[in-house]
Amino acid sequence: MAETTRRRPAVEGWFHMPEAGSGDQPALIGTRCTESGTYFFPPERVMSRAPGHADSALQEVQLSTRGKLWSYTDAQYQPPPPYVPVTEPHEPFCIAAVELEDEKMVVMGQVPAGVTVDQLTLGMEMELVLDTLFVETDEESGRNTEVVTWKWAPVGLKGSN
Amino acid sequence: MMEQVAVLGVGMHPWGKWGRNFVEYGVAAARDALNDAGIDWNDVGFVAGADTMRNGYPGYVAGATFAQALGWTGIPVTSAYGACASGAMALEAARQRILSGMCDVALVVGADTTPKGFLKPNSGERKDDPDWLRFHVLGASNPTYFAMYARRRMDLYGATQDDFAAVKIKNARHGLNNPNARYRKEVTAADVEKSPLVASPLRLLDICATSDGGAAIVLTSMDYARKHLRGDPSVRVAAISTVTPTFPNTIIEMPEFATDSAAGIPAPDRTFKQAIGDAAYEQAGIGPEDVGVAEVYDLSTALELDWYEDLGFCGPGEAEKLLRDDVTTLGGRLPVNPSGGLACFGEAVPAQAIAQVCEIAWQLQGRAEGRQALDDAGEPPKVGITANQGLFGHGSSVLLTR
């Protein structure tokens, strides 16, 4: 029997994770305060944080999948737990903060491995992609699960790694 | 303008990596402050502790812990937690107690013991805690956020890594003769450049260390101070600002994944960090042009530059010029972090906001030996301000006058 790769989202309910091969596109899931029109990410589920709109309905929405790079940096040192190391020794990875035009908000995310800060510039177009955050192994069965998260990839560089 | 309270005494336990219980540092600082004020512990009518989260129950109830260590006297107590703004919150509780007439003398204490390495979240799996999640999902440590602000300064205002290094060099020089500073050593541009990159563009020497330390302040009503001193107190608290941001907060703040959205409700005129300083100035009826000395949170070198602008010392994008012109260096018009700042102290979270106020008090009293700020007439400054930041976009500022 062919082994199917198990995948699970790093956080439940924060992003849409299409089945492989479905042609469906990934997106961050936010909520929108229907009275004020403001967006929330991570999605607010309890009440709108927009002052004066506590009783407004919250509508689940998919956020824009493209935006402009607001700022960026990298993690030259391996972050402490609960970060799960992916390489031994640690390979620096980039972290981006991306400004979404429609939502008028900045959302952070890792940048796929292989991209260095030298390839990033403020204002450049970034695109949401799904990527492996780390792989976890079940101690009893030995089976691997790919833990998936969203990342921001420079549009021009997508697929180059 | 708010009524004022007097700073009658200040005290510290030197910063370092001492590896002892935080209570020891707090008690040492408290006794130092009480001695400085010439007040017996039995005459204190209220004690406020700034909490440390790494020390279990005693740290969570710091006020009672210090009161027990100093000897129970039956006085009311409170504890405050606001991350790096904890000390200012404890100070504010003490001030309110005095201004409401419920006591004449209050003692504020903060102390911490920190483990080696970067600050990190508590252990355990907490998937609904943004502080836990940012490490787990983003690998975003505190320097990640500092680095993103630094990168913005470079891109928007032409700041360079040399400018950031210059902040470190300045603060290291300021702290050389400060007996309470942990690091008392000159730093050169080459030292900064040689230090490893932590979060581009910030290097190890751009980022403050974690430390053990303690600080304490005795606050009193003006009437009590006049009687006790048989004259006017030299230093007063003119304002304490502990404001929250106004929605939408559009600058990404630790430990958040995203900013608020400005799509439905437009962003306020001022960022939250500008609002912190503005609230302090408004309360005191004093403007940034009156300030002669400042202690600001240099968690990173680049962040110190942000504060010059947020506190109104200069316009946006002008901080590098202020630095390069030596305005903020001892000997300049507005020395910033004459104590040596976090660059020389490192962070002892609940003590730090209190320590900033201690330094400003010493500066205003002309007691900052070896690091004294002086105005054009060769006198100690009349007005000093502090600024720090907590989490999620809140922070605090304290204005002292003499």
Coordinates of C-alpha atoms in Angstrom, one line a residue:
Chain A
M1 CA 0.0 0.0 0.0
A2 CA 1.3 3.4 -0.9
E3 CA 2.3 5.5 2.0
T4 CA 0.3 8.8 2.0
T5 CA 2.1 11.8 3.5
R6 CA 0.2 13.0 6.5
R7 CA -0.1 16.8 6.7
R8 CA -1.6 18.9 9.5
P9 CA -1.7 22.7 9.9
A10 CA 0.6 24.2 12.5
V11 CA -2.4 26.1 13.9
E12 CA -6.0 25.1 13.4
G13 CA -8.3 27.7 11.8
W14 CA -5.7 30.3 10.8
F15 CA -5.3 29.4 7.1
H16 CA -7.0 27.4 4.4
M17 CA -4.9 24.3 3.5
P18 CA -6.2 22.8 0.2
E19 CA -5.8 19.1 -0.5
A20 CA -2.7 18.4 -2.7
G21 CA -3.6 18.5 -6.3
S22 CA -7.0 20.1 -5.8
G23 CA -6.0 23.2 -7.6
D24 CA -7.5 25.2 -4.7
Q25 CA -5.4 28.1 -3.4
P26 CA -4.1 28.6 0.1
A27 CA -5.1 31.7 2.1
L28 CA -4.9 33.1 5.5
I29 CA -8.3 33.1 7.3
G30 CA -9.3 36.2 9.1
T31 CA -12.6 37.6 10.4
R32 CA -14.2 40.9 9.4
C33 CA -16.3 43.1 11.7
T34 CA -19.3 43.6 9.5
E35 CA -20.2 47.0 11.1
S36 CA -16.8 48.7 11.0
G37 CA -15.3 46.8 8.1
T38 CA -12.1 46.1 10.0
Y39 CA -10.2 42.8 9.7
F40 CA -8.7 40.6 12.3
F41 CA -5.8 38.1 12.0
P42 CA -5.5 35.8 13.8
P43 CA -9.3 35.5 13.4
E44 CA -11.3 36.9 16.3
R45 CA -14.0 34.4 17.1
V46 CA -15.6 36.0 20.2
M47 CA -16.2 39.6 19.5
S48 CA -15.1 42.5 17.4
R49 CA -12.2 44.5 18.9
A50 CA -13.2 47.6 17.0
P51 CA -14.3 50.0 19.8
G52 CA -18.1 50.6 19.7
H53 CA -18.8 47.5 17.6
A54 CA -18.8 44.8 20.3
D55 CA -22.1 43.4 19.0
S56 CA -21.2 43.4 15.4
A57 CA -21.3 40.1 13.5
L58 CA -17.9 38.6 12.6
Q59 CA -17.7 37.2 9.1
E60 CA -15.0 34.6 8.2
V61 CA -13.0 35.8 5.2
Q62 CA -9.9 34.8 3.3
L63 CA -7.2 37.6 3.4
S64 CA -5.4 38.9 0.3
T65 CA -2.7 36.5 -0.7
R66 CA -0.3 39.2 -2.0
G67 CA 1.1 42.2 -0.3
K68 CA 4.1 44.5 -0.1
L69 CA 7.1 43.8 2.2
W70 CA 6.9 46.1 5.2
S71 CA 10.0 44.9 6.9
Y72 CA 12.1 41.8 7.2
T73 CA 14.9 40.1 9.2
D74 CA 16.4 36.7 9.7
A75 CA 17.0 34.3 12.6
Q76 CA 20.7 33.8 12.6
Y77 CA 20.5 31.9 15.9
Q78 CA 18.3 28.9 16.4
P79 CA 15.2 30.2 18.3
P80 CA 14.5 28.6 21.7
P81 CA 11.6 26.1 22.1
P82 CA 8.7 25.9 21.3
Y83 CA 10.4 26.5 18.0
V84 CA 11.1 23.1 16.5
P85 CA 14.5 22.9 14.8
V86 CA 14.4 21.8 11.1
T87 CA 18.0 21.4 10.3
E88 CA 21.1 20.4 12.2
P89 CA 23.0 22.7 12.4
H90 CA 20.6 25.6 12.3
E91 CA 20.2 27.3 9.0
P92 CA 19.2 31.0 9.2
F93 CA 15.7 31.7 7.8
C94 CA 14.0 35.0 7.0
I95 CA 10.9 36.4 8.6
A96 CA 8.8 38.9 6.7
A97 CA 6.1 41.4 7.7
V98 CA 3.8 42.0 4.7
E99 CA 1.4 44.9 4.3
L100 CA -2.0 43.8 2.7
E101 CA -3.5 46.7 0.7
D102 CA -7.2 45.9 1.0
E103 CA -7.1 44.9 4.7
K104 CA -4.7 47.7 5.5
M105 CA -2.8 45.5 8.0
V106 CA 0.7 44.0 8.3
V107 CA 1.0 40.2 8.8
M108 CA 4.1 38.3 9.7
G109 CA 5.3 35.0 8.3
Q110 CA 8.4 33.0 7.8
V111 CA 10.0 33.1 4.3
P112 CA 10.8 29.8 2.6
A113 CA 14.2 28.3 3.1
G114 CA 16.9 29.4 0.7
V115 CA 15.9 33.0 0.6
T116 CA 18.4 35.4 2.3
V117 CA 17.9 39.0 3.5
D118 CA 20.1 40.1 0.5
Q119 CA 17.2 39.0 -1.8
L120 CA 14.6 41.1 0.1
T121 CA 13.8 44.8 -0.3
L122 CA 11.2 46.9 1.4
G123 CA 8.1 47.3 -0.8
M124 CA 8.7 44.2 -2.9
E125 CA 5.7 42.0 -3.8
M126 CA 5.3 39.0 -1.6
E127 CA 3.0 36.0 -2.0
L128 CA 1.4 33.6 0.4
V129 CA 2.6 30.0 0.1
L130 CA 2.2 26.9 2.2
D131 CA 5.3 25.2 3.3
T132 CA 6.6 22.6 5.8
L133 CA 7.3 24.2 9.2
F134 CA 8.8 20.9 10.6
V135 CA 8.2 17.2 10.4
E136 CA 7.1 15.3 13.5
T137 CA 7.5 11.6 14.0
D138 CA 5.1 9.4 16.0
E139 CA 7.2 7.5 18.4
E140 CA 5.1 4.3 18.3
S141 CA 4.3 4.0 14.6
G142 CA 7.4 5.8 13.3
R143 CA 5.1 7.6 10.9
N144 CA 6.0 11.2 9.9
T145 CA 3.6 14.1 9.8
E146 CA 4.4 17.2 7.9
V147 CA 3.4 20.2 10.0
V148 CA 2.4 22.9 7.5
T149 CA 2.3 26.7 7.9
W150 CA 2.0 29.8 5.7
K151 CA 5.0 31.6 4.5
W152 CA 5.7 34.8 2.5
A153 CA 7.6 34.2 -0.7
P154 CA 9.0 37.0 -2.9
V155 CA 6.9 36.9 -6.0
G156 CA 9.8 37.0 -8.5
L157 CA 11.7 34.3 -6.6
K158 CA 8.9 31.8 -6.2
G159 CA 9.9 28.4 -7.4
S160 CA 13.5 29.3 -7.7
N161 CA 14.4 27.2 -4.7
Chain B
M1 CA -1.9 69.4 35.4
M2 CA -1.9 66.6 37.9
E3 CA -0.9 67.1 41.6
Q4 CA 2.7 66.0 42.2
V5 CA 4.3 63.5 44.6
A6 CA 7.8 63.6 45.9
V7 CA 10.6 61.2 45.1
L8 CA 12.2 61.0 48.6
G9 CA 14.6 58.2 48.1
V10 CA 15.9 55.9 45.4
G11 CA 18.0 52.7 45.6
M12 CA 19.4 49.9 43.5
H13 CA 21.0 46.6 43.7
P14 CA 23.8 46.5 41.0
W15 CA 22.9 44.7 37.8
G16 CA 24.8 41.5 36.8
K17 CA 24.4 37.7 36.7
W18 CA 24.5 37.1 40.4
G19 CA 22.5 33.9 40.4
R20 CA 20.7 34.6 43.7
N21 CA 17.1 34.9 44.7
F22 CA 15.3 38.0 43.3
V23 CA 14.0 38.9 46.8
E24 CA 17.6 39.6 47.9
Y25 CA 18.0 42.2 45.2
G26 CA 14.6 43.8 45.9
V27 CA 15.3 44.0 49.6
A28 CA 18.7 45.5 49.1
A29 CA 17.3 48.1 46.7
A30 CA 14.4 48.8 49.1
R31 CA 16.7 49.3 52.1
D32 CA 18.9 51.5 49.9
A33 CA 15.9 53.7 49.0
L34 CA 14.6 53.9 52.5
N35 CA 18.1 55.0 53.7
D36 CA 18.3 57.5 51.0
A37 CA 14.9 58.9 52.1
G38 CA 15.8 58.8 55.7
I39 CA 12.6 56.8 56.4
D40 CA 12.1 53.8 58.5
W41 CA 10.3 50.8 57.0
N42 CA 7.8 51.1 59.9
D43 CA 6.7 54.5 58.5
V44 CA 5.9 53.2 55.1
G45 CA 2.1 53.1 54.5
F46 CA 1.9 51.2 51.2
V47 CA 4.1 48.8 49.3
A48 CA 3.9 48.1 45.6
G49 CA 5.9 45.3 44.0
A50 CA 6.6 44.9 40.2
D51 CA 6.1 41.2 39.4
T52 CA 8.6 38.8 37.9
M53 CA 7.1 35.9 36.1
R54 CA 10.2 33.6 36.2
N55 CA 10.2 33.2 39.9
G56 CA 7.0 31.3 40.7
Y57 CA 4.5 32.4 43.4
P58 CA 6.9 34.8 45.2
G59 CA 7.5 36.6 42.0
Y60 CA 3.8 36.8 41.0
V61 CA 3.0 38.4 44.4
A62 CA 6.1 40.5 44.5
G63 CA 4.6 43.2 46.7
A64 CA 3.7 40.8 49.5
T65 CA 7.0 38.9 49.1
F66 CA 9.1 42.1 49.6
A67 CA 6.8 43.1 52.5
Q68 CA 7.3 39.8 54.2
A69 CA 11.1 40.0 53.7
L70 CA 11.2 43.5 55.1
G71 CA 9.0 42.4 58.0
W72 CA 5.2 42.4 58.0
T73 CA 3.8 45.7 59.3
G74 CA 0.2 45.4 58.4
I75 CA 0.2 47.9 55.6
P76 CA -1.8 47.6 52.3
V77 CA 0.0 46.0 49.4
T78 CA -0.3 45.6 45.6
S79 CA 1.6 43.8 42.8
A80 CA 1.8 45.0 39.2
Y81 CA 2.6 43.1 36.1
G82 CA 3.0 44.9 32.7
A83 CA 6.1 43.1 31.3
C84 CA 8.8 45.8 30.9
A85 CA 6.3 48.5 32.1
S86 CA 5.6 46.7 35.4
G87 CA 7.7 49.1 37.4
A88 CA 5.9 52.1 36.1
M89 CA 2.5 50.5 36.9
A90 CA 3.7 49.8 40.5
L91 CA 4.8 53.4 40.7
E92 CA 1.5 54.6 39.4
A93 CA -0.4 52.5 42.0
A94 CA 1.8 54.1 44.7
R95 CA 1.2 57.6 43.3
Q96 CA -2.6 57.1 43.2
R97 CA -2.6 55.9 46.8
I98 CA -0.8 59.0 47.9
L99 CA -2.8 61.4 45.8
S100 CA -6.1 60.0 47.0
G101 CA -4.9 60.7 50.6
M102 CA -4.9 57.1 51.6
C103 CA -1.2 57.1 52.6
D104 CA 1.7 59.5 52.9
V105 CA 4.7 57.2 52.2
A106 CA 4.8 54.4 49.7
L107 CA 7.6 52.0 48.7
V108 CA 7.9 50.7 45.2
V109 CA 10.2 47.7 44.5
G110 CA 11.1 45.6 41.5
A111 CA 13.7 42.9 41.1
D112 CA 14.5 40.0 38.8
T113 CA 16.7 37.0 38.2
T114 CA 17.0 36.0 34.6
P115 CA 18.3 32.8 33.0
K116 CA 21.1 32.7 30.4
G117 CA 20.3 33.6 26.8
F118 CA 17.4 35.2 25.1
L119 CA 14.1 35.7 26.9
K120 CA 11.7 32.9 25.9
P121 CA 8.2 31.8 26.7
N122 CA 7.2 29.6 29.7
S123 CA 7.4 25.8 29.0
G124 CA 4.4 23.7 28.2
E125 CA 2.1 23.6 25.1
R126 CA 0.0 26.7 25.0
K127 CA -1.6 26.9 21.5
D128 CA -3.8 29.9 22.5
D129 CA -0.9 32.0 23.8
P130 CA 0.5 34.4 21.1
D131 CA 3.8 34.5 23.0
W132 CA 4.1 30.7 22.8
L133 CA 2.8 30.7 19.2
R134 CA 5.2 33.3 17.8
F135 CA 8.2 31.1 18.8
H136 CA 6.5 27.9 17.6
V137 CA 5.1 29.1 14.3
L138 CA 7.3 32.0 13.3
G139 CA 10.5 31.3 15.2
A140 CA 10.2 35.0 16.1
S141 CA 12.3 35.9 19.2
N142 CA 12.3 39.4 20.7
P143 CA 15.2 40.6 18.4
T144 CA 13.0 39.7 15.4
Y145 CA 10.8 42.6 16.1
F146 CA 13.6 45.0 17.0
A147 CA 15.3 44.1 13.7
M148 CA 12.2 44.8 11.7
Y149 CA 12.0 48.3 13.2
A150 CA 15.8 48.8 12.6
R151 CA 15.4 47.7 8.9
R152 CA 12.6 50.3 8.5
R153 CA 14.9 53.0 9.8
M154 CA 17.5 52.1 7.3
D155 CA 15.1 52.0 4.4
L156 CA 13.0 55.0 5.3
Y157 CA 15.5 57.4 6.9
G158 CA 18.9 56.2 5.6
A159 CA 20.1 54.9 9.0
T160 CA 23.2 52.8 8.8
Q161 CA 24.6 50.0 10.9
D162 CA 27.3 52.5 11.9
D163 CA 24.6 54.7 13.4
F164 CA 23.2 51.8 15.4
A165 CA 26.8 51.0 16.6
A166 CA 27.2 54.6 17.6
V167 CA 24.4 54.3 20.1
K168 CA 26.1 51.3 21.7
I169 CA 29.4 53.1 21.8
K170 CA 27.8 56.2 23.4
N171 CA 25.9 54.2 26.0
A172 CA 28.9 52.0 26.8
R173 CA 30.9 55.2 27.5
H174 CA 28.1 56.7 29.6
G175 CA 28.0 53.6 31.8
L176 CA 31.8 53.4 32.4
N177 CA 31.6 55.0 35.9
N178 CA 28.1 53.8 36.9
P179 CA 28.6 51.5 39.9
N180 CA 25.2 49.9 39.3
A181 CA 25.9 49.0 35.6
R182 CA 26.8 45.4 34.7
Y183 CA 29.0 46.2 31.7
R184 CA 31.6 49.0 32.3
K185 CA 33.9 48.7 29.3
E186 CA 34.4 50.9 26.2
V187 CA 33.0 49.5 23.0
T188 CA 34.4 50.3 19.6
A189 CA 32.8 50.2 16.2
A190 CA 35.1 47.3 15.4
D191 CA 33.7 45.4 18.5
V192 CA 30.2 45.9 17.3
E193 CA 31.1 44.9 13.7
K194 CA 32.9 41.8 14.9
S195 CA 30.0 40.6 17.0
P196 CA 27.8 38.0 15.3
L197 CA 24.6 38.9 13.5
V198 CA 21.6 37.9 15.5
A199 CA 18.7 39.3 13.5
S200 CA 19.8 41.2 10.4
P201 CA 20.7 44.1 10.6
L202 CA 21.2 43.8 14.3
R203 CA 24.3 42.3 15.8
L204 CA 24.8 40.8 19.3
L205 CA 26.2 44.2 20.6
D206 CA 23.1 46.0 19.2
I207 CA 20.9 44.0 21.5
C208 CA 20.7 44.2 25.3
A209 CA 21.5 41.3 27.5
T210 CA 19.3 39.8 30.3
S211 CA 20.4 40.5 33.8
D212 CA 19.7 40.2 37.5
G213 CA 19.0 43.4 39.4
G214 CA 16.7 45.4 41.6
A215 CA 15.5 49.0 42.0
A216 CA 13.3 50.8 44.5
I217 CA 11.8 54.2 45.1
V218 CA 10.2 55.9 48.2
L219 CA 7.4 58.2 47.1
T220 CA 5.6 60.6 49.5
S221 CA 3.0 63.3 49.5
M222 CA 4.4 66.8 49.0
D223 CA 3.2 67.8 52.5
Y224 CA 4.9 64.8 54.1
A225 CA 8.1 65.5 52.2
R226 CA 8.1 69.2 53.3
K227 CA 7.7 68.3 56.9
H228 CA 10.2 65.4 56.7
L229 CA 12.8 67.4 54.9
R230 CA 12.0 70.7 56.6
G231 CA 12.0 72.2 53.1
D232 CA 10.9 71.5 49.6
P233 CA 11.7 68.1 48.1
S234 CA 14.1 68.4 45.2
V235 CA 12.6 65.8 42.8
R236 CA 8.9 65.3 42.0
V237 CA 6.9 63.0 39.9
A238 CA 5.1 65.3 37.5
A239 CA 3.6 62.6 35.3
I240 CA 3.2 58.8 34.9
S241 CA 1.8 57.6 31.6
T242 CA 0.7 54.1 31.3
V243 CA -1.7 54.5 28.3
T244 CA -2.9 51.7 25.9
P245 CA -2.8 52.1 22.2
T246 CA -5.8 53.5 20.3
F247 CA -7.5 51.1 17.8
P248 CA -6.2 50.4 15.2
N249 CA -2.6 50.0 16.4
T250 CA -0.8 49.9 13.0
I251 CA 2.8 49.1 14.2
I252 CA 3.5 45.4 14.6
E253 CA 4.2 44.7 18.3
M254 CA 5.7 41.8 20.2
P255 CA 4.3 39.1 20.4
E256 CA 1.7 39.7 17.7
F257 CA 1.4 38.0 14.3
A258 CA -0.3 41.0 12.7
T259 CA -1.3 44.6 13.3
D260 CA -4.8 45.9 13.7
S261 CA -6.5 46.7 10.4
A262 CA -7.0 50.3 9.3
A263 CA -9.5 49.2 6.6
G264 CA -12.7 50.2 8.5
I265 CA -11.5 52.6 11.2
P266 CA -8.6 54.9 10.2
A267 CA -5.3 54.8 12.1
P268 CA -5.0 57.4 14.9
D269 CA -2.9 60.5 14.3
R270 CA -0.2 59.3 16.7
T271 CA 1.4 55.9 17.0
F272 CA 1.1 54.3 20.4
K273 CA 4.6 55.1 21.3
Q274 CA 4.1 58.8 20.5
A275 CA 0.9 58.6 22.6
I276 CA 2.9 57.4 25.6
G277 CA 5.1 60.5 25.7
D278 CA 2.3 62.9 24.7
A279 CA 0.2 61.7 27.7
A280 CA 3.1 62.3 30.0
Y281 CA 3.8 65.8 28.7
E282 CA 0.1 66.7 28.8
Q283 CA -0.2 65.5 32.4
A284 CA 2.8 67.5 33.5
G285 CA 2.1 70.6 31.4
I286 CA 5.6 70.3 30.0
G287 CA 6.9 69.9 26.5
P288 CA 9.7 67.9 25.0
E289 CA 11.7 71.2 24.5
D290 CA 11.9 71.4 28.4
V291 CA 13.5 67.9 28.8
G292 CA 17.2 68.0 29.7
V293 CA 17.9 64.3 30.2
A294 CA 16.2 61.0 29.2
E295 CA 16.4 57.3 30.0
V296 CA 14.8 55.4 27.1
Y297 CA 14.4 51.7 26.4
D298 CA 17.4 50.7 24.2
L299 CA 16.4 47.1 23.9
S300 CA 18.2 47.5 20.7
T301 CA 20.4 50.3 19.6
A302 CA 18.0 51.2 16.8
L303 CA 15.1 51.4 19.2
E304 CA 16.8 54.2 21.1
L305 CA 16.6 56.3 17.9
D306 CA 12.9 55.5 17.5
W307 CA 12.4 57.0 21.0
Y308 CA 14.1 60.3 20.1
E309 CA 11.3 60.8 17.6
D310 CA 8.4 59.2 19.6
L311 CA 9.2 61.5 22.6
G312 CA 9.3 64.6 20.4
F313 CA 13.1 65.3 20.7
C314 CA 13.1 65.6 16.9
G315 CA 10.9 65.0 13.9
P316 CA 10.5 61.6 12.1
G317 CA 13.8 60.6 10.4
E318 CA 15.9 63.1 12.3
A319 CA 17.1 60.9 15.1
E320 CA 20.3 59.9 13.3
K321 CA 21.3 63.6 13.0
L322 CA 20.6 64.2 16.7
L323 CA 22.9 61.2 17.5
R324 CA 25.6 62.2 15.0
D325 CA 25.6 65.8 16.3
D326 CA 26.3 64.5 19.9
V327 CA 23.1 66.1 21.2
T328 CA 22.2 62.9 23.0
T329 CA 25.7 62.3 24.3
L330 CA 26.8 63.5 27.8
G331 CA 28.0 67.0 27.2
G332 CA 25.2 67.5 24.6
R333 CA 21.9 69.4 25.1
L334 CA 19.9 66.3 25.8
P335 CA 21.9 63.3 27.0
V336 CA 20.0 60.1 26.5
N337 CA 20.7 57.0 28.7
P338 CA 23.4 58.7 30.8
S339 CA 23.2 55.6 33.1
G340 CA 24.5 53.5 30.2
G341 CA 21.0 52.3 29.5
L342 CA 20.1 48.7 28.8
A343 CA 23.3 48.5 26.8
C344 CA 25.2 48.6 30.1
F345 CA 22.6 47.2 32.4
G346 CA 20.8 44.5 30.5
E347 CA 17.2 43.8 31.2
A348 CA 15.9 42.9 34.7
V349 CA 12.3 43.3 33.6
P350 CA 10.3 44.3 36.7
A351 CA 13.2 46.5 37.9
Q352 CA 14.0 48.3 34.8
A353 CA 11.3 51.0 34.6
I354 CA 12.0 51.8 38.3
A355 CA 15.8 51.9 37.6
Q356 CA 15.1 54.5 34.9
V357 CA 13.4 56.7 37.4
C358 CA 16.2 56.2 39.9
E359 CA 18.7 57.4 37.3
I360 CA 16.6 60.5 36.4
A361 CA 16.3 61.4 40.1
W362 CA 20.1 61.2 40.6
Q363 CA 20.6 63.3 37.4
L364 CA 18.1 66.0 38.6
Q365 CA 19.7 66.0 42.0
G366 CA 23.2 66.3 40.6
R367 CA 24.2 63.1 42.2
A368 CA 25.1 61.1 39.0
E369 CA 28.8 61.1 39.7
G370 CA 30.9 60.4 36.6
R371 CA 27.9 60.6 34.3
Q372 CA 26.2 63.8 35.2
A373 CA 24.1 65.7 32.6
L374 CA 24.5 69.5 32.9
D375 CA 22.6 72.3 31.2
D376 CA 24.1 75.4 29.5
A377 CA 24.6 77.0 32.9
G378 CA 26.4 74.0 34.2
E379 CA 23.5 73.0 36.4
P380 CA 21.8 69.6 36.6
P381 CA 18.8 69.4 34.3
K382 CA 15.4 70.4 35.7
V383 CA 13.3 67.9 33.7
G384 CA 13.9 64.3 32.9
I385 CA 11.8 61.7 31.2
T386 CA 11.8 57.9 30.9
A387 CA 10.2 55.6 28.3
N388 CA 9.8 51.9 28.0
Q389 CA 7.6 49.4 26.3
G390 CA 5.7 46.4 27.5
L391 CA 3.9 43.9 25.3
F392 CA 1.1 44.1 22.7
G393 CA 1.8 47.8 22.3
H394 CA 1.6 49.2 25.8
G395 CA 4.4 51.0 27.6
S396 CA 5.0 53.8 30.0
S397 CA 6.7 57.0 30.6
V398 CA 7.6 58.9 33.8
L399 CA 8.3 62.6 34.0
L400 CA 10.4 64.0 36.8
T401 CA 11.0 67.6 37.6
R402 CA 12.9 69.6 40.3

